[in-house]
mmCIF file of C-alpha atoms in Angstrom:
data_model
loop_
_atom_site.group_PDB
_atom_site.id
_atom_site.type_symbol
_atom_site.label_atom_id
_atom_site.label_comp_id
_atom_site.label_asym_id
_atom_site.label_seq_id
_atom_site.Cartn_x
_atom_site.Cartn_y
_atom_site.Cartn_z
ATOM 1 C CA MET A 1 -26.107 3.913 -7.936
ATOM 2 C CA SER A 2 -23.683 6.090 -6.009
ATOM 3 C CA PHE A 3 -24.185 3.580 -3.191
ATOM 4 C CA ILE A 4 -22.642 0.835 -5.493
ATOM 5 C CA ILE A 5 -20.011 2.920 -7.361
ATOM 6 C CA ALA A 6 -18.565 5.020 -4.601
ATOM 7 C CA PRO A 7 -17.621 2.143 -2.157
ATOM 8 C CA ALA A 8 -16.232 0.161 -5.166
ATOM 9 C CA ILE A 9 -13.873 3.047 -6.086
ATOM 10 C CA GLY A 10 -12.944 3.254 -2.380
ATOM 11 C CA LEU A 11 -12.130 -0.410 -2.295
ATOM 12 C CA LEU A 12 -10.201 -0.234 -5.386
ATOM 13 C CA VAL A 13 -8.014 2.673 -4.231
ATOM 14 C CA PHE A 14 -7.404 0.951 -0.779
ATOM 15 C CA GLY A 15 -6.441 -2.343 -2.398
ATOM 16 C CA MET A 16 -3.884 -0.535 -4.622
ATOM 17 C CA ALA A 17 -2.497 1.502 -1.795
ATOM 18 C CA SER A 18 -2.209 -1.493 0.533
ATOM 19 C CA ASN A 19 -0.087 -3.428 -2.055
ATOM 20 C CA PRO A 20 3.619 -3.022 -1.499
ATOM 21 C CA LYS A 21 4.484 -3.611 -5.147
ATOM 22 C CA LEU A 22 2.986 -0.256 -6.049
ATOM 23 C CA TRP A 23 5.117 1.685 -3.732
ATOM 24 C CA LYS A 24 8.299 -0.235 -4.534
ATOM 25 C CA SER A 25 7.640 0.701 -8.208
ATOM 26 C CA VAL A 26 7.006 4.434 -7.670
ATOM 27 C CA THR A 27 8.902 5.401 -4.523
ATOM 28 C CA GLY A 28 11.939 7.316 -5.540
ATOM 29 C CA ILE A 29 11.571 6.402 -9.151
ATOM 30 C CA ILE A 30 12.778 9.778 -10.525
ATOM 31 C CA LYS A 31 15.893 9.788 -8.192
ATOM 32 C CA LYS A 32 17.048 6.247 -8.928
ATOM 33 C CA THR A 33 20.302 5.644 -10.588
ATOM 34 C CA LYS A 34 19.987 5.118 -14.238
ATOM 35 C CA THR A 35 21.374 1.516 -14.021
ATOM 36 C CA GLU A 36 18.629 0.588 -11.552
ATOM 37 C CA ARG A 37 15.616 2.219 -13.287
ATOM 38 C CA ARG A 38 13.089 -0.102 -14.659
ATOM 39 C CA GLU A 39 11.649 0.347 -18.209
ATOM 40 C CA VAL A 40 8.407 1.928 -18.616
ATOM 41 C CA ASP A 41 6.758 -1.177 -19.953
ATOM 42 C CA GLU A 42 7.913 -3.061 -16.831
ATOM 43 C CA ILE A 43 6.612 -0.415 -14.488
ATOM 44 C CA CYS A 44 3.134 -0.504 -16.405
ATOM 45 C CA TRP A 45 3.043 -4.303 -16.247
ATOM 46 C CA THR A 46 3.594 -4.157 -12.517
ATOM 47 C CA ILE A 47 0.905 -1.606 -11.915
ATOM 48 C CA GLY A 48 -1.427 -3.501 -14.113
ATOM 49 C CA GLY A 49 -0.910 -6.503 -11.879
ATOM 50 C CA VAL A 50 -1.581 -4.348 -8.681
ATOM 51 C CA ILE A 51 -4.783 -3.104 -10.256
ATOM 52 C CA GLY A 52 -5.870 -6.663 -11.103
ATOM 53 C CA GLN A 53 -5.234 -7.802 -7.565
ATOM 54 C CA ALA A 54 -7.123 -4.873 -6.279
ATOM 55 C CA LEU A 55 -10.139 -5.637 -8.363
ATOM 56 C CA TYR A 56 -11.278 -8.519 -6.157
ATOM 57 C CA ALA A 57 -12.841 -6.304 -3.390
ATOM 58 C CA PRO A 58 -14.673 -3.733 -5.570
ATOM 59 C CA ILE A 59 -16.095 -6.408 -7.964
ATOM 60 C CA THR A 60 -17.169 -8.565 -5.023
ATOM 61 C CA TRP A 61 -19.061 -5.461 -3.515
ATOM 62 C CA VAL A 62 -20.692 -4.593 -6.953
ATOM 63 C CA ALA A 63 -21.748 -8.271 -7.387
ATOM 64 C CA ILE A 64 -23.230 -8.369 -3.894
ATOM 65 C CA ALA A 65 -25.068 -5.112 -4.324
ATOM 66 C CA LEU A 66 -26.565 -6.250 -7.738
ATOM 67 C CA LEU A 67 -27.635 -9.598 -6.279
ATOM 68 C CA ASP A 68 -29.518 -7.826 -3.649
ATOM 69 C CA GLY A 69 -31.230 -5.949 -6.395
ATOM 70 C CA ARG A 70 -32.854 -3.115 -4.496
ATOM 71 C CA TYR A 71 -30.127 -0.443 -5.216
ATOM 72 C CA TYR A 72 -30.064 -0.991 -8.824
ATOM 73 C CA ALA A 73 -34.025 -1.283 -9.059
ATOM 74 C CA CYS A 74 -34.378 2.027 -6.994
ATOM 75 C CA ALA A 75 -32.077 3.882 -9.356
ATOM 76 C CA ALA A 76 -33.700 2.459 -12.485
ATOM 77 C CA THR A 77 -37.335 2.675 -11.544
ATOM 78 C CA SER A 78 -39.158 6.041 -11.644
ATOM 79 C CA LEU A 79 -42.029 4.755 -9.357
ATOM 80 C CA PRO A 80 -40.721 1.832 -7.224
ATOM 81 C CA TYR A 81 -43.741 1.665 -4.964
ATOM 82 C CA ASP A 82 -47.311 0.300 -6.073
ATOM 83 C CA VAL A 83 -49.467 3.006 -4.719
ATOM 84 C CA GLU A 84 -52.494 1.550 -6.416
ATOM 85 C CA HIS A 85 -52.164 -1.916 -4.722
ATOM 86 C CA PRO A 86 -55.545 -2.842 -2.989
ATOM 87 C CA SER A 87 -53.802 -3.432 0.288
ATOM 88 C CA ALA A 88 -51.570 -0.474 0.088
ATOM 89 C CA SER A 89 -52.179 2.006 2.928
ATOM 90 C CA TYR A 90 -50.111 4.971 1.540
ATOM 91 C CA LYS A 91 -50.754 7.457 -0.971
ATOM 92 C CA THR A 92 -47.922 9.911 -0.267
ATOM 93 C CA CYS A 93 -43.963 9.532 0.133
ATOM 94 C CA GLU A 94 -44.377 10.278 3.808
ATOM 95 C CA ALA A 95 -46.823 7.415 4.168
ATOM 96 C CA VAL A 96 -44.439 5.056 2.409
ATOM 97 C CA ALA A 97 -41.741 5.880 4.877
ATOM 98 C CA ILE A 98 -43.795 4.939 7.907
ATOM 99 C CA SER A 99 -45.616 2.063 6.342
ATOM 100 C CA LYS A 100 -44.752 -1.402 7.777
ATOM 101 C CA ILE A 101 -45.632 -3.205 4.470
ATOM 102 C CA VAL A 102 -44.305 -1.749 1.240
ATOM 103 C CA TYR A 103 -45.775 -2.974 -2.027
ATOM 104 C CA THR A 104 -43.241 -2.613 -4.993
ATOM 105 C CA SER A 105 -44.389 -1.948 -8.537
ATOM 106 C CA SER A 106 -43.897 -4.487 -11.366
ATOM 107 C CA ALA A 107 -41.230 -2.135 -12.995
ATOM 108 C CA PHE A 108 -39.309 -2.346 -9.755
ATOM 109 C CA ASN A 109 -39.547 -6.100 -9.568
ATOM 110 C CA ASP A 110 -38.448 -6.434 -13.195
ATOM 111 C CA ASN A 111 -35.456 -4.181 -12.494
ATOM 112 C CA ARG A 112 -34.635 -6.054 -9.401
ATOM 113 C CA SER A 113 -34.569 -9.417 -11.371
ATOM 114 C CA PHE A 114 -32.390 -7.812 -13.972
ATOM 115 C CA SER A 115 -29.952 -6.557 -11.301
ATOM 116 C CA GLN A 116 -29.679 -10.028 -9.910
ATOM 117 C CA LEU A 117 -29.106 -11.566 -13.353
ATOM 118 C CA LEU A 118 -26.390 -8.886 -13.888
ATOM 119 C CA GLY A 119 -24.754 -9.611 -10.640
ATOM 120 C CA TRP A 120 -24.509 -13.396 -11.586
ATOM 121 C CA ILE A 121 -23.121 -12.469 -14.949
ATOM 122 C CA ILE A 122 -20.405 -10.293 -13.475
ATOM 123 C CA ILE A 123 -19.486 -13.075 -11.000
ATOM 124 C CA ALA A 124 -19.246 -15.662 -13.833
ATOM 125 C CA ALA A 125 -17.229 -13.318 -16.090
ATOM 126 C CA PHE A 126 -14.858 -12.338 -13.271
ATOM 127 C CA LEU A 127 -14.191 -15.955 -12.356
ATOM 128 C CA ILE A 128 -13.713 -17.018 -16.112
ATOM 129 C CA VAL A 129 -11.408 -14.017 -16.791
ATOM 130 C CA GLY A 130 -9.584 -14.312 -13.525
ATOM 131 C CA MET A 131 -8.932 -18.090 -14.020
ATOM 132 C CA PHE A 132 -7.778 -17.521 -17.570
ATOM 133 C CA VAL A 133 -5.341 -14.678 -16.615
ATOM 134 C CA TYR A 134 -4.051 -16.832 -13.666
ATOM 135 C CA CYS A 135 -3.433 -19.911 -15.791
ATOM 136 C CA LEU A 136 -1.826 -17.822 -18.462
ATOM 137 C CA SER A 137 0.595 -16.209 -15.851
ATOM 138 C CA GLN A 138 1.379 -19.742 -14.555
ATOM 139 C CA CYS A 139 2.014 -21.042 -18.064
ATOM 140 C CA THR A 140 4.540 -18.249 -18.657
ATOM 141 C CA PHE A 141 6.178 -18.254 -15.280
ATOM 142 C CA PRO A 142 9.879 -19.247 -15.702
ATOM 143 C CA LEU A 143 9.853 -21.693 -12.708
ATOM 144 C CA THR A 144 8.124 -25.075 -12.185
ATOM 145 C CA TYR A 145 5.645 -25.760 -9.523
ATOM 146 C CA TYR A 146 7.820 -26.506 -6.421
ATOM 147 C CA HIS A 147 10.485 -24.132 -7.612
ATOM 148 C CA ALA A 148 7.970 -21.385 -7.863
ATOM 149 C CA LYS A 149 6.644 -22.266 -4.460
ATOM 150 C CA TYR A 150 10.094 -22.026 -2.910
ATOM 151 C CA TYR A 151 10.592 -18.783 -4.696
ATOM 152 C CA LEU A 152 7.362 -17.280 -3.116
ATOM 153 C CA LEU A 153 8.317 -18.636 0.265
ATOM 154 C CA TYR A 154 11.775 -17.226 0.085
ATOM 155 C CA ARG A 155 10.708 -13.851 -1.000
ATOM 156 C CA ALA A 156 8.187 -13.559 1.901
ATOM 157 C CA ALA A 157 10.927 -14.874 4.382
ATOM 158 C CA GLU A 158 13.455 -12.386 3.060
ATOM 159 C CA GLU A 159 11.022 -9.458 3.385
ATOM 160 C CA ALA A 160 10.270 -10.365 6.887
ATOM 161 C CA GLU A 161 13.853 -10.752 7.854
ATOM 162 C CA PHE A 162 15.051 -7.645 6.110
ATOM 163 C CA THR A 163 12.368 -5.664 7.938
ATOM 164 C CA ASP A 164 13.372 -7.228 11.307
ATOM 165 C CA GLU A 165 17.117 -6.509 10.725
ATOM 166 C CA MET A 166 16.297 -2.885 9.696
ATOM 167 C CA GLN A 167 14.227 -2.464 12.874
ATOM 168 C CA LYS A 168 17.145 -3.626 14.945
ATOM 169 C CA LYS A 169 19.732 -1.637 13.149
ATOM 170 C CA ALA A 170 17.635 1.660 13.187
ATOM 171 C CA GLN A 171 17.008 1.111 16.901
ATOM 172 C CA HIS A 172 20.847 0.561 17.601
ATOM 173 C CA ASP A 173 21.870 3.563 15.542
ATOM 174 C CA ALA A 174 19.261 5.933 16.924
ATOM 175 C CA GLU A 175 20.252 5.099 20.467
ATOM 176 C CA ALA A 176 23.976 5.620 19.686
ATOM 177 C CA ASN A 177 23.155 9.068 18.122
ATOM 178 C CA VAL A 178 21.086 10.047 20.960
ATOM 179 C CA LEU A 179 23.509 8.981 23.587
ATOM 180 C CA LYS A 180 26.242 10.899 21.693
ATOM 181 C CA PHE A 181 24.296 13.998 21.932
ATOM 182 C CA MET A 182 23.267 13.707 25.504
ATOM 183 C CA GLU A 183 26.578 12.734 26.945
ATOM 184 C CA LYS A 184 27.127 16.395 27.892
ATOM 185 C CA ARG A 185 25.389 19.654 27.937
ATOM 186 C CA ARG A 186 24.843 21.276 24.534
ATOM 187 C CA ASP A 187 24.229 25.010 23.826
ATOM 188 C CA LYS A 188 20.964 26.416 22.442
ATOM 189 C CA ALA A 189 22.217 26.648 18.897
ATOM 190 C CA LEU A 190 22.772 23.048 18.692
ATOM 191 C CA TRP A 191 19.308 22.242 20.320
ATOM 192 C CA ASP A 192 17.780 24.497 17.726
ATOM 193 C CA ARG A 193 19.543 22.757 14.990
ATOM 194 C CA ILE A 194 18.301 19.320 15.727
ATOM 195 C CA SER A 195 14.736 20.569 16.547
ATOM 196 C CA THR A 196 14.106 22.025 13.100
ATOM 197 C CA VAL A 197 11.938 20.122 10.547
ATOM 198 C CA TYR A 198 14.273 17.977 8.680
ATOM 199 C CA ASP A 199 14.359 17.684 4.826
ATOM 200 C CA PHE A 200 15.984 14.615 3.472
ATOM 201 C CA HIS A 201 19.251 15.228 1.719
ATOM 202 C CA ARG A 202 22.779 13.723 1.452
ATOM 203 C CA ASP A 203 26.316 14.554 2.240
ATOM 204 C CA ASP A 204 29.121 15.545 -0.219
ATOM 205 C CA LYS A 205 29.669 11.851 -0.858
ATOM 206 C CA SER A 206 25.986 11.257 -1.708
ATOM 207 C CA LEU A 207 25.427 9.193 1.445
ATOM 208 C CA ALA A 208 22.057 9.605 3.084
ATOM 209 C CA LEU A 209 21.543 11.636 6.125
ATOM 210 C CA TYR A 210 18.467 10.534 8.052
ATOM 211 C CA SER A 211 17.989 13.360 10.467
ATOM 212 C CA ASN A 212 19.467 16.589 11.803
ATOM 213 C CA LEU A 213 20.937 14.632 14.755
ATOM 214 C CA HIS A 214 22.445 12.160 12.433
ATOM 215 C CA GLU A 215 24.102 14.820 10.276
ATOM 216 C CA TRP A 216 25.600 16.392 13.407
ATOM 217 C CA VAL A 217 26.831 13.056 14.657
ATOM 218 C CA LEU A 218 28.769 12.477 11.479
ATOM 219 C CA GLU A 219 30.153 15.995 11.318
ATOM 220 C CA ASN A 220 31.146 15.693 14.921
ATOM 221 C CA ALA A 221 32.867 12.351 14.179
ATOM 222 C CA GLN A 222 34.794 13.816 11.265
ATOM 223 C CA SER A 223 35.907 16.802 13.406
ATOM 224 C CA GLU A 224 37.052 14.559 16.128
ATOM 225 C CA GLU A 225 38.599 12.151 13.512
ATOM 226 C CA MET A 226 36.839 9.083 14.736
ATOM 227 C CA VAL A 227 34.555 6.472 13.364
ATOM 228 C CA PRO A 228 30.867 7.538 13.301
ATOM 229 C CA LEU A 229 28.405 5.897 15.648
ATOM 230 C CA THR A 230 25.906 5.288 12.948
ATOM 231 C CA GLY A 231 25.387 3.999 9.491
ATOM 232 C CA GLY A 232 27.748 0.981 9.480
ATOM 233 C CA GLY A 233 31.352 0.517 8.725
ATOM 234 C CA GLY A 234 33.399 0.423 5.381
ATOM 235 C CA GLY A 235 32.962 4.016 4.339
ATOM 236 C CA GLU A 236 35.843 6.077 3.230
ATOM 237 C CA GLU A 237 37.228 8.828 5.554
ATOM 238 C CA GLY A 238 34.872 7.763 8.388
ATOM 239 C CA HIS A 239 31.753 7.909 6.273
ATOM 240 C CA PRO A 240 29.377 4.967 6.703
ATOM 241 C CA GLU A 241 28.000 3.048 3.657
ATOM 242 C CA GLU A 242 24.235 3.151 3.588
ATOM 243 C CA GLY A 243 22.566 0.201 5.145
ATOM 244 C CA GLY A 244 25.805 -1.471 6.168
ATOM 245 C CA PHE A 245 26.950 -2.856 9.553
ATOM 246 C CA ASN A 246 30.002 -2.218 11.584
ATOM 247 C CA GLU A 247 32.228 -5.236 12.039
ATOM 248 C CA ASP A 248 31.788 -4.913 15.842
ATOM 249 C CA ASP A 249 27.953 -4.902 15.610
ATOM 250 C CA GLY A 250 27.599 -8.587 16.031
ATOM 251 C CA LYS A 251 30.276 -8.965 18.792
#
């Protein structure tokens, strides 16, 4: 049975881990501002949906394994081989392993038939329950068909666009910070500072610092009374606002 259960658990965990909704719900949840924290029931509802979506793969695996029948029958039958069959050429376990034709016992065949029946029952039950839950969710959805379709398309497009813009912005800011550091020779102490393992933290204005180099660039910009080269414009006293853009970025 471990051949059936272990892969099913692995598929369930992988399905949950590959769903962005799970990580959006739990990442930084303890550190979120109180106004942006979701209620416990909302988080549980989201995680329940993630688990429901992740069940497709493990249930499919279990159903296929049961339809094959051999795995369950081997686990449920104490003597799966018919050693008393007239045509059987084996009397020991070693002989069974090398035999080209293996005759199974009636108990094995009965358990295999039961396994196949159980597999079809699981498939039918999963389809019925899944269809019912899906229809219920559609009935309670706040948007009608085409409006809901536009909503889903917009969410997907926004996610792709946001990821693309973050990639461009991160590349631009990283290049600016590295160029600032490399514009002249630096002493060993500064090299040691940017080479240490970074633990995420914020500055005295609660703005995120993304690396040791990023922190040094902001400190250097403040000391020189100039606008920082990263993080976007609009911050007070030369500080960037998180995730923003400089007015000159698009020029």
